[in-house]
Amino acid sequence: MSSVAPASRPAVGKVLLVVVLAAGGFLMIVPFLWMILTSFKSLNEVNSFSWLPDRIALMNYVDALRAAPFAMYFRNSLIVVVGQTIPVLLLSTAAGYALAQLPLRGSRGILTCFIILLIVPFQVLIVPLFLVVRRIPLAGGNDILGQGGTGWLNTWAALIVPFISAPLFTFLARQFFVSLPAELADAARVDGVSEIGIFVRIMAPLATPAFVTITLFNVESAWNGFIWPLVATSSESLRPLQFGLATFAQGQGSVQWPFLMAMSALATLPMILLFVFGQRYFIAGMATSGIKG
């Protein structure tokens, strides 16, 4: 009797763990499932609770796409995503490598500053960032002192340049490069390889999980950006996808839920696919980017 009890306890624990994880996974899927099902309902159906639509209204997607210039919104979001992500990968990973592998004086202090910046919410930076962008010298009618014009406001530069690097991504890259053996860089230095060559030819190929993790985080942030484009732009031709979703919350005081859910589903699909194809590297990157040295 005593020999059976210890063996059964791990089995019971595993069953409970599976049940808890399954319940948690279901709760996370429910909002997405509700979004998809609502996107196929008619305007009258959303006024009463029901899981399944009485009739699948595929035209909701067509009508939603016709309600606003969503092709332009998708294009704008794609430009912002690509314009931010490529410089972020270059600058943040290079800075992370320097903090992790180079014998820089004061690197600990610099790292501490990055960690402190992680706790500063973006909402606190909106006004200072707006003033900096508005007072860019010799841009948007400004003089050499940054006065008299609009600077980078209402331009692609305002949507891209302030976000080409970030403390979070530099910190993640630094934590990953710390996990790599320093002997690799030391051996390359002995062979006469420059620091740029060490980073590009030796360290960067080993840091694929970190690159994918940073890419996923930055793409998600840029794709879902709303507050800063609202502040920095006024032209419809520069507005990203999230502004198009607001189209269905305007009008006669009622939200057009089927159209809103349809476009939300289309807006979410690229992020889901990106994570599905990059999840292996993403998990590896997060697992190897813990708090080290």
Coordinates of C-alpha atoms in Angstrom, one line a residue:
M1 CA 0.0 0.0 0.0
S2 CA 2.8 2.4 0.9
S3 CA 4.7 1.6 -2.3
V4 CA 1.7 2.7 -4.5
A5 CA 1.1 6.0 -2.9
P6 CA 4.4 7.7 -3.7
A7 CA 4.1 6.7 -7.4
S8 CA 0.5 8.0 -7.6
R9 CA 1.4 11.5 -6.3
P10 CA 3.5 12.5 -9.3
A11 CA 0.7 11.3 -11.6
V12 CA -1.9 13.3 -9.7
G13 CA 0.4 16.4 -9.8
K14 CA 0.8 16.1 -13.6
V15 CA -2.9 15.7 -14.1
L16 CA -3.6 18.8 -12.0
L17 CA -0.9 20.7 -13.9
V18 CA -2.4 19.8 -17.2
V19 CA -5.9 20.8 -16.1
V20 CA -4.7 24.2 -14.8
L21 CA -2.6 24.9 -18.0
A22 CA -5.5 23.8 -20.2
A23 CA -7.9 26.1 -18.3
G24 CA -5.5 29.0 -18.5
G25 CA -5.0 28.3 -22.2
F26 CA -8.7 28.2 -22.8
L27 CA -9.3 31.5 -21.0
M28 CA -6.6 33.1 -23.2
I29 CA -8.2 31.8 -26.4
V30 CA -11.8 32.8 -25.5
P31 CA -11.3 36.5 -26.4
F32 CA -9.8 35.6 -29.8
L33 CA -12.6 33.1 -30.4
W34 CA -15.2 35.6 -29.5
M35 CA -13.6 38.1 -31.9
I36 CA -13.7 35.7 -34.8
L37 CA -17.3 34.6 -34.1
T38 CA -18.5 38.2 -33.8
S39 CA -16.9 39.2 -37.1
F40 CA -19.3 36.8 -38.8
K41 CA -22.4 38.1 -37.1
S42 CA -24.9 40.7 -38.4
L43 CA -25.4 44.1 -36.8
N44 CA -28.6 42.9 -35.2
E45 CA -27.1 39.7 -33.7
V46 CA -24.5 41.5 -31.6
N47 CA -27.2 43.2 -29.6
S48 CA -28.1 39.9 -27.9
F49 CA -25.7 37.3 -26.4
S50 CA -25.0 34.3 -28.6
W51 CA -21.8 32.4 -29.2
L52 CA -22.5 31.2 -32.8
P53 CA -23.8 33.5 -35.5
D54 CA -27.2 32.5 -37.0
R55 CA -25.8 33.1 -40.5
I56 CA -22.1 33.4 -41.4
A57 CA -21.7 36.9 -42.9
L58 CA -18.5 36.7 -44.9
M59 CA -19.4 40.1 -46.5
N60 CA -18.5 41.7 -43.2
Y61 CA -14.8 41.5 -44.1
V62 CA -15.4 43.0 -47.6
D63 CA -17.6 45.8 -46.3
A64 CA -15.1 46.5 -43.5
L65 CA -12.3 46.8 -46.0
R66 CA -14.4 49.2 -48.1
A67 CA -15.3 51.4 -45.1
A68 CA -11.9 53.1 -44.9
P69 CA -8.6 53.1 -46.9
F70 CA -7.3 50.0 -45.1
A71 CA -4.8 49.2 -47.8
M72 CA -3.1 52.5 -47.1
Y73 CA -3.3 51.9 -43.3
F74 CA -1.7 48.4 -43.7
R75 CA 1.0 50.0 -45.9
N76 CA 1.7 52.7 -43.4
S77 CA 2.0 50.2 -40.6
L78 CA 4.3 48.0 -42.7
I79 CA 6.6 51.0 -43.4
V80 CA 6.8 51.9 -39.7
V81 CA 7.5 48.3 -38.7
V82 CA 10.3 47.8 -41.2
G83 CA 11.7 51.3 -40.7
Q84 CA 11.9 50.7 -36.9
T85 CA 12.9 47.0 -36.8
I86 CA 16.0 47.0 -39.0
P87 CA 17.8 49.9 -37.2
V88 CA 16.7 48.4 -33.8
L89 CA 18.3 45.1 -34.7
L90 CA 21.5 46.8 -35.7
L91 CA 21.9 49.3 -33.0
S92 CA 20.5 47.4 -30.0
T93 CA 22.3 44.2 -30.6
A94 CA 25.6 46.1 -31.3
A95 CA 25.2 48.0 -28.1
G96 CA 24.3 44.9 -26.2
Y97 CA 27.4 43.2 -27.6
A98 CA 29.6 46.1 -26.5
L99 CA 28.2 46.1 -23.0
A100 CA 28.6 42.3 -22.7
Q101 CA 31.9 41.5 -24.4
L102 CA 34.0 44.7 -24.6
P103 CA 36.1 45.9 -21.7
L104 CA 34.4 49.2 -21.5
R105 CA 35.1 51.5 -18.5
G106 CA 31.8 52.3 -16.8
S107 CA 29.8 49.5 -18.5
R108 CA 28.2 48.6 -15.2
G109 CA 27.0 52.2 -14.8
I110 CA 25.6 52.3 -18.4
L111 CA 23.8 49.0 -17.8
T112 CA 22.3 50.4 -14.6
C113 CA 21.0 53.4 -16.6
F114 CA 19.4 51.1 -19.1
I115 CA 17.7 49.1 -16.3
I116 CA 16.4 52.3 -14.8
L117 CA 15.0 53.4 -18.1
L118 CA 13.0 50.2 -18.3
I119 CA 10.7 51.3 -15.5
V120 CA 9.9 54.7 -17.1
P121 CA 6.5 54.4 -18.9
F122 CA 6.2 55.7 -22.4
Q123 CA 3.4 58.0 -21.4
V124 CA 5.9 60.1 -19.4
L125 CA 8.1 60.6 -22.4
I126 CA 5.4 61.7 -24.9
V127 CA 5.6 65.5 -24.2
P128 CA 9.4 65.7 -24.1
L129 CA 9.6 63.5 -27.2
F130 CA 7.0 65.7 -28.9
L131 CA 9.1 68.9 -28.1
V132 CA 12.3 67.3 -29.4
V133 CA 10.7 66.1 -32.6
R134 CA 9.1 69.5 -33.2
R135 CA 12.4 71.4 -32.6
I136 CA 14.6 69.5 -35.0
P137 CA 16.9 72.1 -36.6
L138 CA 16.5 72.9 -40.3
A139 CA 13.4 70.5 -40.6
G140 CA 9.8 71.5 -41.3
G141 CA 10.6 75.2 -41.6
N142 CA 12.7 75.4 -38.5
D143 CA 15.8 77.5 -38.3
I144 CA 19.2 76.4 -37.0
L145 CA 17.9 76.8 -33.5
G146 CA 14.8 74.6 -34.1
Q147 CA 12.3 77.5 -34.1
G148 CA 9.7 78.7 -36.5
G149 CA 8.4 75.5 -37.9
T150 CA 7.1 72.0 -37.2
G151 CA 10.3 70.0 -37.3
W152 CA 9.6 66.3 -38.0
L153 CA 6.0 66.5 -37.0
N154 CA 3.7 64.8 -39.5
T155 CA 6.6 63.0 -41.3
W156 CA 7.8 59.4 -41.4
A157 CA 10.9 60.5 -39.5
A158 CA 8.7 61.3 -36.4
L159 CA 7.2 57.8 -36.6
I160 CA 10.5 55.9 -37.1
V161 CA 13.6 57.7 -35.8
P162 CA 12.6 58.1 -32.1
F163 CA 12.2 54.3 -31.9
I164 CA 15.3 53.0 -33.7
S165 CA 16.8 51.9 -30.4
A166 CA 15.3 51.0 -27.0
P167 CA 16.7 50.2 -23.6
L168 CA 14.7 46.9 -23.3
F169 CA 16.2 45.5 -26.5
T170 CA 19.7 46.6 -25.6
F171 CA 19.3 44.9 -22.3
L172 CA 18.0 41.7 -23.8
A173 CA 20.8 41.6 -26.3
R174 CA 23.4 42.3 -23.6
Q175 CA 22.0 39.4 -21.5
F176 CA 22.2 37.0 -24.4
F177 CA 25.8 38.0 -25.3
V178 CA 26.8 37.5 -21.7
S179 CA 25.8 33.9 -22.0
L180 CA 28.2 33.3 -24.9
P181 CA 31.8 32.2 -24.1
A182 CA 34.1 35.2 -24.0
E183 CA 36.9 32.9 -25.3
L184 CA 35.3 33.1 -28.8
A185 CA 35.9 36.8 -29.0
D186 CA 39.3 36.6 -27.4
A187 CA 40.5 34.0 -29.9
A188 CA 39.3 36.1 -32.8
R189 CA 41.1 39.2 -31.4
V190 CA 44.3 37.1 -31.2
D191 CA 43.9 36.3 -34.9
G192 CA 43.6 40.0 -35.7
V193 CA 39.8 40.2 -36.3
S194 CA 38.3 43.6 -35.7
E195 CA 35.5 44.1 -33.2
I196 CA 33.1 44.7 -36.0
G197 CA 34.2 41.5 -37.6
I198 CA 33.8 39.6 -34.4
F199 CA 30.3 40.9 -33.9
V200 CA 29.2 40.3 -37.5
R201 CA 31.0 37.0 -38.3
I202 CA 31.1 35.2 -34.9
M203 CA 28.7 36.6 -32.4
A204 CA 25.7 37.6 -34.5
P205 CA 25.2 34.1 -36.1
L206 CA 25.1 32.7 -32.6
A207 CA 22.6 35.2 -31.4
T208 CA 19.7 34.2 -33.7
P209 CA 17.3 33.6 -30.8
A210 CA 18.0 37.1 -29.4
F211 CA 17.5 38.7 -32.9
V212 CA 14.2 36.9 -33.3
T213 CA 13.0 37.9 -29.8
I214 CA 13.9 41.5 -30.3
T215 CA 12.2 41.4 -33.7
L216 CA 9.0 40.0 -32.3
F217 CA 8.8 42.5 -29.5
N218 CA 9.5 45.5 -31.8
V219 CA 7.2 44.4 -34.6
E220 CA 4.4 43.9 -32.1
S221 CA 5.0 47.3 -30.5
A222 CA 5.3 49.1 -33.9
W223 CA 2.3 47.3 -35.4
N224 CA 0.0 48.2 -32.5
G225 CA 1.2 51.8 -32.1
F226 CA -1.5 54.3 -31.6
I227 CA -0.7 57.0 -29.0
W228 CA 2.5 58.4 -30.6
P229 CA 1.1 58.4 -34.2
L230 CA -1.9 60.2 -32.9
V231 CA 0.3 62.9 -31.3
A232 CA 3.0 63.2 -34.0
T233 CA 0.8 63.1 -37.2
S234 CA -2.2 64.8 -38.5
S235 CA -2.2 63.6 -42.1
E236 CA -4.4 60.6 -43.0
S237 CA -1.7 59.4 -45.4
L238 CA 0.6 58.7 -42.5
R239 CA -1.8 57.1 -40.1
P240 CA -1.2 53.4 -39.3
L241 CA -3.7 50.5 -39.1
Q242 CA -4.9 51.2 -35.6
F243 CA -6.5 54.4 -36.7
G244 CA -8.6 52.5 -39.3
L245 CA -10.2 50.5 -36.5
A246 CA -11.5 53.7 -34.9
T247 CA -13.6 54.1 -38.1
F248 CA -16.2 51.7 -36.8
A249 CA -16.5 53.4 -33.4
Q250 CA -17.6 56.7 -35.0
G251 CA -20.9 57.9 -36.4
Q252 CA -24.2 57.8 -34.6
G253 CA -22.8 56.8 -31.2
S254 CA -22.9 53.1 -31.8
V255 CA -20.0 50.7 -32.4
Q256 CA -20.2 48.6 -35.5
W257 CA -18.9 45.5 -33.7
P258 CA -19.0 43.0 -36.6
F259 CA -16.8 45.2 -38.8
L260 CA -14.6 46.2 -35.9
M261 CA -14.0 42.5 -35.0
A262 CA -13.4 41.6 -38.7
M263 CA -10.7 44.2 -39.1
S264 CA -9.2 43.4 -35.7
A265 CA -8.9 39.8 -36.7
L266 CA -7.1 40.8 -39.9
A267 CA -4.9 43.1 -37.9
T268 CA -4.0 40.4 -35.4
L269 CA -3.3 37.7 -38.0
P270 CA 0.2 38.9 -39.0
M271 CA 1.3 39.0 -35.3
I272 CA -0.1 35.4 -34.7
L273 CA 1.7 34.1 -37.8
L274 CA 4.9 35.9 -36.9
F275 CA 4.9 34.3 -33.4
V276 CA 4.0 30.8 -34.7
F277 CA 6.9 30.8 -37.1
G278 CA 9.4 32.3 -34.7
Q279 CA 8.2 30.8 -31.4
R280 CA 11.1 28.3 -31.2
Y281 CA 13.7 31.0 -31.4
F282 CA 11.6 33.3 -29.2
I283 CA 11.4 30.8 -26.4
A284 CA 15.1 30.1 -26.7
G285 CA 15.9 33.8 -26.6
M286 CA 13.8 34.4 -23.5
A287 CA 15.3 31.4 -21.8
T288 CA 18.9 32.5 -22.4
S289 CA 18.3 36.2 -21.6
G290 CA 17.8 35.9 -17.9
I291 CA 19.5 38.1 -15.3
K292 CA 23.2 37.4 -15.6
G293 CA 26.4 39.1 -14.5

